[in-house]
Amino acid sequence: MKYTQLGRTGLEVSRIVLGTMNFGPLTNEADSHTIMDAALDAGVNYFDTANVYGWGENKGRTEEIIGTWFAQGGGRRDKAVLATKVNGNMAGDGPAWPNHHKLSAVNIRRAVDASLKRLQTDYIDIYQFHHVDRNTPIEEIWQAIEVLIQQGKILYAGSSNFPGYKIAQANEAARQRGRVGLVSEQCLYNLAERRAEMEVIPAAQEYGLGVIPWSPLHSGLLGGAIRKERERGGEGGGRSLSRLKDSPALRDKVQAYEDLLDKHGVEPGEAALAWLLTRPGVTGPIVGPRTMEQLESGLRAVDLELSDELLAGLDEIFPGPGPSPEAFAW
């Protein structure tokens, strides 16, 4: 495994982040434990989750699965860099009771204690705001975070799905308080979805945040979707297949992508992850495996070197917006 610093911090993390969103809904507890053991054995130390994972009436279930894994001992918790998130409504599929979601000081305090209980640990390494909260002043949020740090319940704060201006706003407010501020940003970023390059990634780099891309395969589109469609005889494929059917232009791009990688003898999913590892500011993409095979594919991407020719070909198929601000200004 290869490691890097998380943004401007001294925290050393693996260049692949183990996403756990499928643990519970799609992968049972025993198989989830097996995947986490294999990831740790391979040197992955960055484990990402959220309090809402498990979804619906089972929100919190994913954290519970991680907690029972930690409880097995063997240095699991000590070796792992644990990241979870706060903001979402934890009241099943029903409406949230007042102050039981978002980023008020009341909910942050309640949510972190509930996550710690489910995770069977006494601290969280990186506590992430899952989404912006337009109604809570940033000063209130930082005050709540400072209390948690003083209590030893969290070590760092990160953001997820923040626009560039909110990253700037949050870190300027933290600077005024003499605090570290945000250390990471999880954003939607992959070959087929590069809008983050316009503002989010430049802001993250300016303020020293590590960028953690989620959906690196763009919901499966970059994982060999057309080839899998042929293998299934046009059946199945879920959301990625539906999107290909709805957009001939997108299908043409994905076909060109798969043809290019066939020419270079590279697996599509591994190439998509390896491409992200070449991008400025990226700490490591989140790999959310349902199976051991998917984990093994993600691990191989760390050592995959993409040639200049292949990188140029990928950029031609999926061009980015260009440098900021020139991409939208003279």
mmCIF file of C-alpha atoms in Angstrom:
data_model
loop_
_atom_site.group_PDB
_atom_site.id
_atom_site.type_symbol
_atom_site.label_atom_id
_atom_site.label_comp_id
_atom_site.label_asym_id
_atom_site.label_seq_id
_atom_site.Cartn_x
_atom_site.Cartn_y
_atom_site.Cartn_z
ATOM 1 C CA MET A 1 0.000 0.000 0.000
ATOM 2 C CA LYS A 2 1.066 3.574 -0.652
ATOM 3 C CA TYR A 3 0.401 6.336 1.848
ATOM 4 C CA THR A 4 0.182 10.116 1.845
ATOM 5 C CA GLN A 5 -0.559 12.918 4.276
ATOM 6 C CA LEU A 6 -4.197 13.934 4.580
ATOM 7 C CA GLY A 7 -4.085 17.469 3.242
ATOM 8 C CA ARG A 8 -1.944 19.736 5.394
ATOM 9 C CA THR A 9 -2.182 17.485 8.472
ATOM 10 C CA GLY A 10 0.400 15.087 9.841
ATOM 11 C CA LEU A 11 -2.090 12.225 9.517
ATOM 12 C CA GLU A 12 -0.805 9.459 7.231
ATOM 13 C CA VAL A 13 -3.486 7.625 5.273
ATOM 14 C CA SER A 14 -3.687 4.972 2.560
ATOM 15 C CA ARG A 15 -4.259 6.088 -1.017
ATOM 16 C CA ILE A 16 -7.340 3.913 -1.176
ATOM 17 C CA VAL A 17 -10.174 4.705 1.226
ATOM 18 C CA LEU A 18 -12.437 1.834 2.226
ATOM 19 C CA GLY A 19 -16.026 2.984 1.850
ATOM 20 C CA THR A 20 -18.561 1.044 3.905
ATOM 21 C CA MET A 21 -21.882 2.250 2.490
ATOM 22 C CA ASN A 22 -22.776 -1.250 1.260
ATOM 23 C CA PHE A 23 -22.145 -2.906 4.621
ATOM 24 C CA GLY A 24 -25.554 -3.896 5.920
ATOM 25 C CA PRO A 25 -27.804 -3.075 2.948
ATOM 26 C CA LEU A 26 -25.929 -5.221 0.371
ATOM 27 C CA THR A 27 -23.185 -7.045 2.290
ATOM 28 C CA ASN A 28 -23.953 -8.980 5.457
ATOM 29 C CA GLU A 29 -22.038 -8.519 8.691
ATOM 30 C CA ALA A 30 -19.775 -11.561 8.331
ATOM 31 C CA ASP A 31 -18.765 -10.684 4.770
ATOM 32 C CA SER A 32 -18.285 -7.039 5.758
ATOM 33 C CA HIS A 33 -15.890 -8.135 8.508
ATOM 34 C CA THR A 34 -13.998 -10.293 6.024
ATOM 35 C CA ILE A 35 -13.629 -7.365 3.614
ATOM 36 C CA MET A 36 -12.428 -5.042 6.383
ATOM 37 C CA ASP A 37 -9.884 -7.624 7.563
ATOM 38 C CA ALA A 38 -8.598 -8.051 4.017
ATOM 39 C CA ALA A 39 -8.370 -4.294 3.519
ATOM 40 C CA LEU A 40 -6.428 -3.853 6.754
ATOM 41 C CA ASP A 41 -4.134 -6.767 5.858
ATOM 42 C CA ALA A 42 -3.451 -5.033 2.514
ATOM 43 C CA GLY A 43 -2.448 -1.847 4.323
ATOM 44 C CA VAL A 44 -5.657 0.163 3.906
ATOM 45 C CA ASN A 45 -5.984 2.236 7.063
ATOM 46 C CA TYR A 46 -8.582 4.838 6.041
ATOM 47 C CA PHE A 47 -12.148 3.640 6.770
ATOM 48 C CA ASP A 48 -15.067 5.886 5.835
ATOM 49 C CA THR A 49 -18.678 5.652 6.963
ATOM 50 C CA ALA A 50 -21.655 7.844 7.958
ATOM 51 C CA ASN A 51 -24.293 7.721 10.653
ATOM 52 C CA VAL A 52 -27.087 7.369 8.067
ATOM 53 C CA TYR A 53 -25.557 4.354 6.305
ATOM 54 C CA GLY A 54 -27.826 1.340 6.525
ATOM 55 C CA TRP A 55 -30.584 3.567 5.192
ATOM 56 C CA GLY A 56 -34.296 3.666 5.895
ATOM 57 C CA GLU A 57 -35.285 1.952 9.119
ATOM 58 C CA ASN A 58 -31.749 0.544 9.372
ATOM 59 C CA LYS A 59 -29.880 3.853 9.596
ATOM 60 C CA GLY A 60 -26.867 3.352 11.823
ATOM 61 C CA ARG A 61 -26.506 -0.310 10.919
ATOM 62 C CA THR A 62 -23.245 0.217 9.026
ATOM 63 C CA GLU A 63 -21.626 1.903 12.022
ATOM 64 C CA GLU A 64 -22.794 -1.018 14.169
ATOM 65 C CA ILE A 65 -21.104 -3.495 11.814
ATOM 66 C CA ILE A 66 -17.859 -1.551 12.038
ATOM 67 C CA GLY A 67 -18.272 -1.474 15.813
ATOM 68 C CA THR A 68 -18.550 -5.233 16.120
ATOM 69 C CA TRP A 69 -15.462 -5.523 13.922
ATOM 70 C CA PHE A 70 -13.507 -3.184 16.189
ATOM 71 C CA ALA A 71 -14.717 -5.185 19.190
ATOM 72 C CA GLN A 72 -12.865 -8.255 17.926
ATOM 73 C CA GLY A 73 -9.637 -6.547 18.962
ATOM 74 C CA GLY A 74 -6.354 -7.442 17.329
ATOM 75 C CA GLY A 75 -5.369 -3.799 16.958
ATOM 76 C CA ARG A 76 -8.194 -3.105 14.520
ATOM 77 C CA ARG A 77 -9.235 0.219 16.005
ATOM 78 C CA ASP A 78 -5.684 1.351 16.685
ATOM 79 C CA LYS A 79 -4.626 0.734 13.068
ATOM 80 C CA ALA A 80 -7.673 2.321 11.458
ATOM 81 C CA VAL A 81 -8.187 5.983 10.640
ATOM 82 C CA LEU A 82 -11.933 6.216 11.212
ATOM 83 C CA ALA A 83 -14.083 8.812 9.461
ATOM 84 C CA THR A 84 -17.833 9.165 9.887
ATOM 85 C CA LYS A 85 -20.376 11.873 9.089
ATOM 86 C CA VAL A 86 -23.134 13.971 10.641
ATOM 87 C CA ASN A 87 -26.069 15.922 9.197
ATOM 88 C CA GLY A 88 -28.663 13.426 8.007
ATOM 89 C CA ASN A 89 -32.008 12.656 9.571
ATOM 90 C CA MET A 90 -31.659 9.514 11.673
ATOM 91 C CA ALA A 91 -35.409 9.025 12.156
ATOM 92 C CA GLY A 92 -35.842 6.182 9.688
ATOM 93 C CA ASP A 93 -37.824 7.294 6.655
ATOM 94 C CA GLY A 94 -40.022 9.643 8.645
ATOM 95 C CA PRO A 95 -39.650 13.359 9.316
ATOM 96 C CA ALA A 96 -36.884 14.443 11.638
ATOM 97 C CA TRP A 97 -37.804 15.607 15.109
ATOM 98 C CA PRO A 98 -36.565 19.189 15.631
ATOM 99 C CA ASN A 99 -32.797 19.275 16.253
ATOM 100 C CA HIS A 100 -32.328 15.620 15.267
ATOM 101 C CA HIS A 101 -30.563 16.437 12.005
ATOM 102 C CA LYS A 102 -28.323 19.069 10.392
ATOM 103 C CA LEU A 103 -25.460 20.823 12.165
ATOM 104 C CA SER A 104 -26.809 22.602 15.210
ATOM 105 C CA ALA A 105 -24.626 22.278 18.301
ATOM 106 C CA VAL A 106 -27.424 20.234 19.870
ATOM 107 C CA ASN A 107 -27.510 17.689 17.047
ATOM 108 C CA ILE A 108 -23.720 17.495 16.678
ATOM 109 C CA ARG A 109 -23.427 16.620 20.368
ATOM 110 C CA ARG A 110 -26.230 14.051 20.170
ATOM 111 C CA ALA A 111 -25.023 12.536 16.896
ATOM 112 C CA VAL A 112 -21.392 12.070 17.879
ATOM 113 C CA ASP A 113 -22.341 10.255 21.078
ATOM 114 C CA ALA A 114 -24.689 7.965 19.150
ATOM 115 C CA SER A 115 -22.002 7.218 16.541
ATOM 116 C CA LEU A 116 -19.411 6.460 19.221
ATOM 117 C CA LYS A 117 -21.801 3.988 20.833
ATOM 118 C CA ARG A 118 -22.564 2.218 17.559
ATOM 119 C CA LEU A 119 -18.889 2.180 16.537
ATOM 120 C CA GLN A 120 -17.810 0.837 19.958
ATOM 121 C CA THR A 121 -14.987 3.338 20.206
ATOM 122 C CA ASP A 122 -14.256 6.394 22.316
ATOM 123 C CA TYR A 123 -13.032 8.663 19.524
ATOM 124 C CA ILE A 124 -13.487 9.422 15.824
ATOM 125 C CA ASP A 125 -10.469 10.478 13.815
ATOM 126 C CA ILE A 126 -12.253 12.595 11.194
ATOM 127 C CA TYR A 127 -15.755 13.889 11.888
ATOM 128 C CA GLN A 128 -17.284 15.083 8.618
ATOM 129 C CA PHE A 129 -20.180 17.392 7.830
ATOM 130 C CA HIS A 130 -22.169 15.319 5.341
ATOM 131 C CA HIS A 131 -23.718 18.371 3.692
ATOM 132 C CA VAL A 132 -23.881 22.113 4.167
ATOM 133 C CA ASP A 133 -26.382 23.445 6.703
ATOM 134 C CA ARG A 134 -27.595 26.824 5.478
ATOM 135 C CA ASN A 135 -29.443 27.569 8.724
ATOM 136 C CA THR A 136 -26.672 27.092 11.292
ATOM 137 C CA PRO A 137 -23.973 29.768 11.680
ATOM 138 C CA ILE A 138 -20.488 28.443 11.019
ATOM 139 C CA GLU A 139 -19.384 29.908 14.369
ATOM 140 C CA GLU A 140 -21.859 27.641 16.170
ATOM 141 C CA ILE A 141 -20.614 24.615 14.257
ATOM 142 C CA TRP A 142 -16.976 25.334 15.100
ATOM 143 C CA GLN A 143 -17.833 25.934 18.744
ATOM 144 C CA ALA A 144 -19.448 22.491 18.894
ATOM 145 C CA ILE A 145 -16.454 20.904 17.166
ATOM 146 C CA GLU A 146 -14.007 22.603 19.548
ATOM 147 C CA VAL A 147 -15.855 21.101 22.510
ATOM 148 C CA LEU A 148 -15.681 17.611 20.968
ATOM 149 C CA ILE A 149 -11.953 17.983 20.331
ATOM 150 C CA GLN A 150 -11.408 19.141 23.913
ATOM 151 C CA GLN A 151 -13.380 16.128 25.138
ATOM 152 C CA GLY A 152 -11.226 13.810 23.010
ATOM 153 C CA LYS A 153 -14.238 12.533 21.060
ATOM 154 C CA ILE A 154 -12.919 13.661 17.665
ATOM 155 C CA LEU A 155 -9.508 14.675 16.315
ATOM 156 C CA TYR A 156 -10.203 16.423 12.998
ATOM 157 C CA ALA A 157 -13.157 17.894 11.121
ATOM 158 C CA GLY A 158 -13.878 17.412 7.431
ATOM 159 C CA SER A 159 -16.558 18.336 4.917
ATOM 160 C CA SER A 160 -18.497 16.448 2.285
ATOM 161 C CA ASN A 161 -20.402 17.877 -0.678
ATOM 162 C CA PHE A 162 -19.298 21.444 0.117
ATOM 163 C CA PRO A 163 -19.001 24.028 -2.656
ATOM 164 C CA GLY A 164 -15.757 25.924 -2.895
ATOM 165 C CA TYR A 165 -17.080 29.086 -1.248
ATOM 166 C CA LYS A 166 -18.287 27.096 1.801
ATOM 167 C CA ILE A 167 -14.846 25.522 2.191
ATOM 168 C CA ALA A 168 -13.367 29.021 2.167
ATOM 169 C CA GLN A 169 -15.995 30.370 4.545
ATOM 170 C CA ALA A 170 -15.541 27.514 7.012
ATOM 171 C CA ASN A 171 -11.774 27.727 7.079
ATOM 172 C CA GLU A 172 -11.653 31.504 7.324
ATOM 173 C CA ALA A 173 -13.981 31.294 10.328
ATOM 174 C CA ALA A 174 -11.752 28.613 11.865
ATOM 175 C CA ARG A 175 -8.667 30.746 11.226
ATOM 176 C CA GLN A 176 -10.246 33.638 13.117
ATOM 177 C CA ARG A 177 -10.734 31.291 16.070
ATOM 178 C CA GLY A 178 -7.145 30.076 15.880
ATOM 179 C CA ARG A 179 -8.258 26.573 14.855
ATOM 180 C CA VAL A 180 -7.156 24.098 12.207
ATOM 181 C CA GLY A 181 -10.495 24.053 10.372
ATOM 182 C CA LEU A 182 -11.485 21.535 7.729
ATOM 183 C CA VAL A 183 -8.799 19.012 6.773
ATOM 184 C CA SER A 184 -10.636 17.058 4.051
ATOM 185 C CA GLU A 185 -13.423 17.332 1.512
ATOM 186 C CA GLN A 186 -15.362 14.397 0.089
ATOM 187 C CA CYS A 187 -16.809 15.299 -3.274
ATOM 188 C CA LEU A 188 -18.296 13.687 -6.349
ATOM 189 C CA TYR A 189 -15.355 13.425 -8.702
ATOM 190 C CA ASN A 190 -14.442 10.991 -11.454
ATOM 191 C CA LEU A 191 -13.491 10.910 -15.130
ATOM 192 C CA ALA A 192 -17.075 11.424 -16.255
ATOM 193 C CA GLU A 193 -17.937 14.049 -13.630
ATOM 194 C CA ARG A 194 -15.206 16.684 -13.377
ATOM 195 C CA ARG A 195 -17.108 19.789 -12.290
ATOM 196 C CA ALA A 196 -15.271 19.669 -8.946
ATOM 197 C CA GLU A 197 -12.221 20.940 -10.823
ATOM 198 C CA MET A 198 -13.958 24.303 -11.312
ATOM 199 C CA GLU A 199 -14.108 25.430 -7.671
ATOM 200 C CA VAL A 200 -14.122 22.646 -5.096
ATOM 201 C CA ILE A 201 -10.685 21.197 -5.741
ATOM 202 C CA PRO A 202 -8.980 24.591 -6.158
ATOM 203 C CA ALA A 203 -10.494 25.698 -2.835
ATOM 204 C CA ALA A 204 -9.412 22.455 -1.157
ATOM 205 C CA GLN A 205 -5.867 22.882 -2.435
ATOM 206 C CA GLU A 206 -5.740 26.544 -1.401
ATOM 207 C CA TYR A 207 -6.747 25.671 2.159
ATOM 208 C CA GLY A 208 -4.815 22.428 2.406
ATOM 209 C CA LEU A 209 -7.698 19.959 2.448
ATOM 210 C CA GLY A 210 -7.230 16.402 1.250
ATOM 211 C CA VAL A 211 -9.708 15.582 -1.537
ATOM 212 C CA ILE A 212 -11.546 12.267 -1.126
ATOM 213 C CA PRO A 213 -13.551 11.494 -4.293
ATOM 214 C CA TRP A 214 -16.732 9.502 -3.891
ATOM 215 C CA SER A 215 -18.389 7.516 -6.698
ATOM 216 C CA PRO A 216 -15.053 7.090 -8.504
ATOM 217 C CA LEU A 217 -16.682 4.731 -11.021
ATOM 218 C CA HIS A 218 -19.648 7.063 -11.550
ATOM 219 C CA SER A 219 -22.206 4.540 -10.279
ATOM 220 C CA GLY A 220 -20.589 1.756 -12.287
ATOM 221 C CA LEU A 221 -20.441 3.520 -15.664
ATOM 222 C CA LEU A 222 -16.637 3.533 -15.588
ATOM 223 C CA GLY A 223 -16.347 -0.050 -14.395
ATOM 224 C CA GLY A 224 -16.887 -1.760 -17.745
ATOM 225 C CA ALA A 225 -20.638 -1.149 -17.960
ATOM 226 C CA ILE A 226 -21.036 -1.921 -21.679
ATOM 227 C CA ARG A 227 -18.910 -5.047 -21.494
ATOM 228 C CA LYS A 228 -20.970 -6.258 -18.535
ATOM 229 C CA GLU A 229 -24.143 -5.466 -20.456
ATOM 230 C CA ARG A 230 -22.992 -7.743 -23.282
ATOM 231 C CA GLU A 231 -22.057 -10.493 -20.828
ATOM 232 C CA ARG A 232 -25.526 -10.313 -19.261
ATOM 233 C CA GLY A 233 -27.266 -10.275 -22.624
ATOM 234 C CA GLY A 234 -28.619 -6.797 -21.972
ATOM 235 C CA GLU A 235 -30.216 -7.774 -18.673
ATOM 236 C CA GLY A 236 -29.569 -6.205 -15.265
ATOM 237 C CA GLY A 237 -26.968 -3.540 -14.832
ATOM 238 C CA GLY A 238 -29.056 -1.288 -12.592
ATOM 239 C CA ARG A 239 -28.696 2.468 -12.777
ATOM 240 C CA SER A 240 -25.616 2.482 -15.016
ATOM 241 C CA LEU A 241 -27.373 0.486 -17.750
ATOM 242 C CA SER A 242 -30.448 2.708 -17.531
ATOM 243 C CA ARG A 243 -28.306 5.802 -18.015
ATOM 244 C CA LEU A 244 -26.637 4.289 -21.057
ATOM 245 C CA LYS A 245 -30.015 3.534 -22.598
ATOM 246 C CA ASP A 246 -31.268 7.055 -21.888
ATOM 247 C CA SER A 247 -28.243 8.848 -23.348
ATOM 248 C CA PRO A 248 -26.734 7.706 -26.672
ATOM 249 C CA ALA A 249 -24.038 10.390 -26.357
ATOM 250 C CA LEU A 250 -22.978 9.049 -22.966
ATOM 251 C CA ARG A 251 -22.993 5.511 -24.337
ATOM 252 C CA ASP A 252 -20.665 6.584 -27.143
ATOM 253 C CA LYS A 253 -18.238 8.063 -24.623
ATOM 254 C CA VAL A 254 -18.277 4.987 -22.405
ATOM 255 C CA GLN A 255 -17.762 2.757 -25.444
ATOM 256 C CA ALA A 256 -14.774 4.851 -26.531
ATOM 257 C CA TYR A 257 -13.433 4.627 -22.971
ATOM 258 C CA GLU A 258 -13.710 0.842 -22.874
ATOM 259 C CA ASP A 259 -12.193 0.511 -26.363
ATOM 260 C CA LEU A 260 -9.212 2.657 -25.326
ATOM 261 C CA LEU A 261 -8.584 0.584 -22.227
ATOM 262 C CA ASP A 262 -8.908 -2.659 -24.181
ATOM 263 C CA LYS A 263 -6.205 -1.341 -26.483
ATOM 264 C CA HIS A 264 -3.917 -0.718 -23.509
ATOM 265 C CA GLY A 265 -4.858 -3.931 -21.706
ATOM 266 C CA VAL A 266 -6.196 -2.172 -18.615
ATOM 267 C CA GLU A 267 -9.349 -2.953 -16.654
ATOM 268 C CA PRO A 268 -11.837 -0.047 -16.763
ATOM 269 C CA GLY A 269 -12.568 0.166 -13.041
ATOM 270 C CA GLU A 270 -8.904 0.034 -12.120
ATOM 271 C CA ALA A 271 -8.064 2.709 -14.691
ATOM 272 C CA ALA A 272 -10.748 5.042 -13.315
ATOM 273 C CA LEU A 273 -9.283 4.739 -9.813
ATOM 274 C CA ALA A 274 -5.699 5.059 -11.026
ATOM 275 C CA TRP A 275 -6.636 8.214 -12.961
ATOM 276 C CA LEU A 276 -7.930 9.823 -9.771
ATOM 277 C CA LEU A 277 -4.647 9.003 -8.041
ATOM 278 C CA THR A 278 -2.866 11.145 -10.655
ATOM 279 C CA ARG A 279 -5.055 14.181 -10.006
ATOM 280 C CA PRO A 280 -3.697 17.161 -8.059
ATOM 281 C CA GLY A 281 -5.001 17.408 -4.521
ATOM 282 C CA VAL A 282 -6.509 13.910 -4.397
ATOM 283 C CA THR A 283 -5.640 11.939 -1.271
ATOM 284 C CA GLY A 284 -7.426 8.776 -2.346
ATOM 285 C CA PRO A 285 -10.754 7.703 -3.843
ATOM 286 C CA ILE A 286 -13.394 5.902 -1.818
ATOM 287 C CA VAL A 287 -13.780 2.279 -2.882
ATOM 288 C CA GLY A 288 -17.059 0.840 -1.621
ATOM 289 C CA PRO A 289 -16.858 -2.904 -2.304
ATOM 290 C CA ARG A 290 -19.778 -5.281 -1.997
ATOM 291 C CA THR A 291 -17.493 -8.273 -2.520
ATOM 292 C CA MET A 292 -13.891 -9.334 -2.015
ATOM 293 C CA GLU A 293 -13.356 -9.253 -5.794
ATOM 294 C CA GLN A 294 -14.275 -5.582 -5.901
ATOM 295 C CA LEU A 295 -11.884 -4.828 -3.042
ATOM 296 C CA GLU A 296 -9.049 -6.670 -4.802
ATOM 297 C CA SER A 297 -9.687 -4.681 -7.985
ATOM 298 C CA GLY A 298 -9.497 -1.431 -6.029
ATOM 299 C CA LEU A 299 -6.240 -2.454 -4.390
ATOM 300 C CA ARG A 300 -4.630 -3.193 -7.759
ATOM 301 C CA ALA A 301 -5.328 0.365 -8.878
ATOM 302 C CA VAL A 302 -2.797 1.729 -6.370
ATOM 303 C CA ASP A 303 0.091 0.176 -8.303
ATOM 304 C CA LEU A 304 -1.326 0.802 -11.766
ATOM 305 C CA GLU A 305 0.773 3.260 -13.767
ATOM 306 C CA LEU A 306 -1.086 4.952 -16.614
ATOM 307 C CA SER A 307 1.040 5.973 -19.594
ATOM 308 C CA ASP A 308 1.059 9.543 -20.864
ATOM 309 C CA GLU A 309 -0.599 8.301 -24.038
ATOM 310 C CA LEU A 310 -3.412 6.650 -22.094
ATOM 311 C CA LEU A 311 -3.892 9.693 -19.857
ATOM 312 C CA ALA A 312 -4.144 11.911 -22.942
ATOM 313 C CA GLY A 313 -6.691 9.545 -24.470
ATOM 314 C CA LEU A 314 -8.806 9.568 -21.306
ATOM 315 C CA ASP A 315 -8.718 13.354 -21.212
ATOM 316 C CA GLU A 316 -9.850 13.485 -24.831
ATOM 317 C CA ILE A 317 -12.868 11.273 -24.137
ATOM 318 C CA PHE A 318 -13.773 12.935 -20.838
ATOM 319 C CA PRO A 319 -12.363 16.466 -21.010
ATOM 320 C CA GLY A 320 -12.341 18.507 -17.853
ATOM 321 C CA PRO A 321 -13.563 22.096 -17.615
ATOM 322 C CA GLY A 322 -10.020 23.475 -17.712
ATOM 323 C CA PRO A 323 -8.148 25.517 -15.134
ATOM 324 C CA SER A 324 -10.052 27.810 -12.820
ATOM 325 C CA PRO A 325 -10.961 30.626 -13.316
ATOM 326 C CA GLU A 326 -9.938 30.586 -16.994
ATOM 327 C CA ALA A 327 -12.502 27.843 -17.670
ATOM 328 C CA PHE A 328 -15.303 30.327 -17.094
ATOM 329 C CA ALA A 329 -13.555 33.663 -17.595
ATOM 330 C CA TRP A 330 -11.163 35.269 -20.072
#
